[in-house]
Short mmCIF file of C-alpha atoms in Angstrom, two decimals:
data_model
loop_
_atom_site.label_atom_id
_atom_site.label_comp_id
_atom_site.label_asym_id
_atom_site.label_seq_id
_atom_site.Cartn_x
_atom_site.Cartn_y
_atom_site.Cartn_z
CA MET V 1 -1.12 -48.92 105.16
CA THR V 2 0.40 -51.48 102.79
CA SER V 3 2.48 -50.55 99.81
CA ASN V 4 1.76 -51.86 96.33
CA ALA V 5 5.27 -51.02 95.21
CA LYS V 6 7.24 -53.84 93.65
CA SER V 7 10.91 -54.40 94.02
CA PRO V 8 13.15 -53.52 91.07
CA SER V 9 14.01 -57.19 90.71
CA SER V 10 10.37 -58.30 90.42
CA LEU V 11 9.66 -55.48 87.95
CA ARG V 12 12.58 -56.58 85.76
CA THR V 13 11.28 -60.15 85.88
CA ALA V 14 7.75 -59.05 84.96
CA ILE V 15 9.01 -56.87 82.10
CA GLY V 16 11.18 -59.72 80.84
CA ASP V 17 8.21 -62.09 80.90
CA VAL V 18 6.07 -59.65 78.89
CA GLN V 19 8.88 -59.08 76.39
CA SER V 20 9.29 -62.84 75.93
CA GLN V 21 5.58 -63.28 75.34
CA LEU V 22 5.53 -60.45 72.79
CA GLU V 23 8.52 -61.91 70.98
CA ALA V 24 6.82 -65.30 70.86
CA LEU V 25 3.69 -63.74 69.35
CA THR V 26 5.52 -61.73 66.71
CA GLU V 27 8.45 -64.01 65.94
CA HIS V 28 8.53 -65.51 62.45
CA PRO V 29 8.82 -69.23 62.12
CA VAL V 30 12.04 -70.57 60.73
CA ASP V 31 13.46 -68.23 58.11
CA PRO V 32 12.33 -69.50 54.67
CA ALA V 33 15.90 -69.85 53.38
CA ARG V 34 16.95 -71.93 56.38
CA PHE V 35 13.74 -73.93 56.21
CA PHE V 36 14.15 -74.91 52.56
CA VAL V 37 17.90 -75.52 52.64
CA ASP V 38 18.41 -77.12 56.06
CA VAL V 39 15.12 -78.29 57.51
CA LEU V 40 12.80 -79.47 54.74
CA PRO V 41 15.08 -82.00 52.98
CA ALA V 42 15.91 -83.72 56.28
CA LEU V 43 12.27 -83.81 57.37
CA LEU V 44 11.06 -85.19 54.07
CA GLY V 45 13.64 -87.96 54.39
CA GLN V 46 12.54 -88.76 57.95
CA GLU V 47 8.88 -88.84 56.92
CA GLY V 48 9.64 -91.11 53.96
CA VAL V 49 8.20 -88.69 51.42
CA VAL V 50 9.15 -89.76 47.93
CA LEU V 51 8.61 -87.68 44.83
CA PRO V 52 8.54 -89.28 41.40
CA ASP V 53 11.78 -88.95 39.43
CA ASP V 54 12.18 -85.78 37.37
CA VAL V 55 9.56 -83.91 39.42
CA VAL V 56 10.17 -80.32 40.52
CA VAL V 57 8.06 -78.40 43.01
CA ARG V 58 8.87 -74.68 43.06
CA PHE V 59 8.33 -72.59 46.18
CA GLU V 60 8.28 -68.83 45.77
CA VAL V 61 8.27 -66.87 49.01
CA ARG V 62 7.85 -63.36 47.65
CA GLY V 63 10.28 -61.11 49.46
CA ALA V 64 12.57 -63.97 50.49
CA GLY V 65 13.50 -66.17 47.53
CA VAL V 66 12.77 -69.16 45.33
CA TRP V 67 13.53 -72.81 46.09
CA ASP V 68 13.00 -75.87 43.90
CA LEU V 69 12.37 -79.22 45.54
CA GLN V 70 13.22 -82.13 43.29
CA SER V 71 13.67 -85.85 43.42
CA ASP V 72 17.31 -86.86 43.67
CA GLY V 73 16.62 -90.12 41.80
CA CYS V 74 17.55 -92.21 44.85
CA GLY V 75 14.34 -91.89 46.85
CA GLY V 76 15.32 -88.58 48.44
CA VAL V 77 14.91 -84.95 47.62
CA SER V 78 17.23 -82.05 47.00
CA ILE V 79 16.77 -78.31 47.10
CA GLY V 80 18.24 -76.08 44.44
CA GLN V 81 17.42 -74.01 41.41
CA ALA V 82 15.93 -75.98 38.55
CA SER V 83 15.70 -74.54 35.07
CA GLY V 84 12.08 -75.69 34.75
CA PRO V 85 9.57 -76.71 33.81
CA TRP V 86 8.03 -76.97 37.26
CA ASP V 87 5.41 -79.60 37.94
CA CYS V 88 3.88 -77.57 40.76
CA THR V 89 4.49 -73.98 41.81
CA VAL V 90 3.54 -72.61 45.22
CA SER V 91 3.72 -68.88 45.82
CA VAL V 92 3.20 -66.99 49.08
CA ALA V 93 4.22 -63.56 50.36
CA LEU V 94 6.80 -63.40 53.13
CA GLU V 95 4.25 -61.81 55.48
CA ASP V 96 1.91 -64.80 54.96
CA TRP V 97 4.68 -67.39 55.37
CA PRO V 98 4.31 -67.71 59.18
CA ALA V 99 0.54 -68.26 59.11
CA CYS V 100 0.63 -70.75 56.23
CA THR V 101 3.47 -72.89 57.52
CA GLY V 102 2.77 -72.47 61.21
CA GLY V 103 -0.70 -73.96 60.97
CA ARG V 104 -2.53 -70.78 62.00
CA VAL V 105 -4.14 -70.67 58.56
CA SER V 106 -4.73 -73.85 56.58
CA MET V 107 -3.17 -73.92 53.15
CA MET V 108 -6.64 -74.41 51.71
CA ARG V 109 -7.92 -71.28 53.49
CA ALA V 110 -4.86 -69.29 52.38
CA PHE V 111 -5.48 -70.52 48.82
CA ALA V 112 -9.16 -69.56 48.99
CA ASP V 113 -8.22 -66.12 50.34
CA GLY V 114 -5.66 -65.58 47.58
CA ARG V 115 -2.77 -65.47 50.05
CA LEU V 116 -1.29 -68.64 48.57
CA THR V 117 -1.30 -69.55 44.89
CA ILE V 118 -0.76 -73.00 43.49
CA SER V 119 -0.35 -73.96 39.87
CA GLY V 120 0.34 -77.29 38.25
CA ASP V 121 -0.02 -80.69 39.91
CA VAL V 122 -1.52 -79.99 43.32
CA GLY V 123 -1.20 -83.69 44.19
CA LEU V 124 2.56 -83.22 44.52
CA LEU V 125 2.00 -80.53 47.12
CA LEU V 126 -0.36 -82.82 49.00
CA ARG V 127 2.48 -85.36 49.33
CA ILE V 128 4.59 -82.91 51.31
CA GLN V 129 1.84 -80.86 52.95
CA GLU V 130 2.00 -82.56 56.34
CA VAL V 131 5.70 -81.79 56.58
CA LEU V 132 5.18 -78.14 55.62
CA ILE V 133 2.38 -77.51 58.10
CA GLY V 134 3.49 -77.09 61.66
CA VAL V 135 7.14 -77.85 61.07
CA ALA V 136 8.24 -74.36 60.16
CA ALA V 137 6.58 -72.92 63.23
#
């Protein structure tokens, strides 16, 4: 008769593998604050995205914060808090942030479903869309 018992070491390995897979499935993409302050400005510079001077795109991640992306006047962008007016405002709930920025739900689908709202000049958002999608995941 053969035993189906597994060694403690192989059980620990199997449990660790399952835990890692569960964490990968439930883990949020980059924290919105870190994404907007550290990641996005650098990526936009690498991608050569240029916003017109005096343009402000506001991102509201409900439950996390507000970040304003604006032209720095030298071909780059900066993140901060602008006093307005905003040329484009994007609003999404924190729980929808991973799907929208991780590419699991297109921004257009999220907009159609009411999970993402956009007001103002949508063309500005289209300039930076490729950087937003898939990068925060």
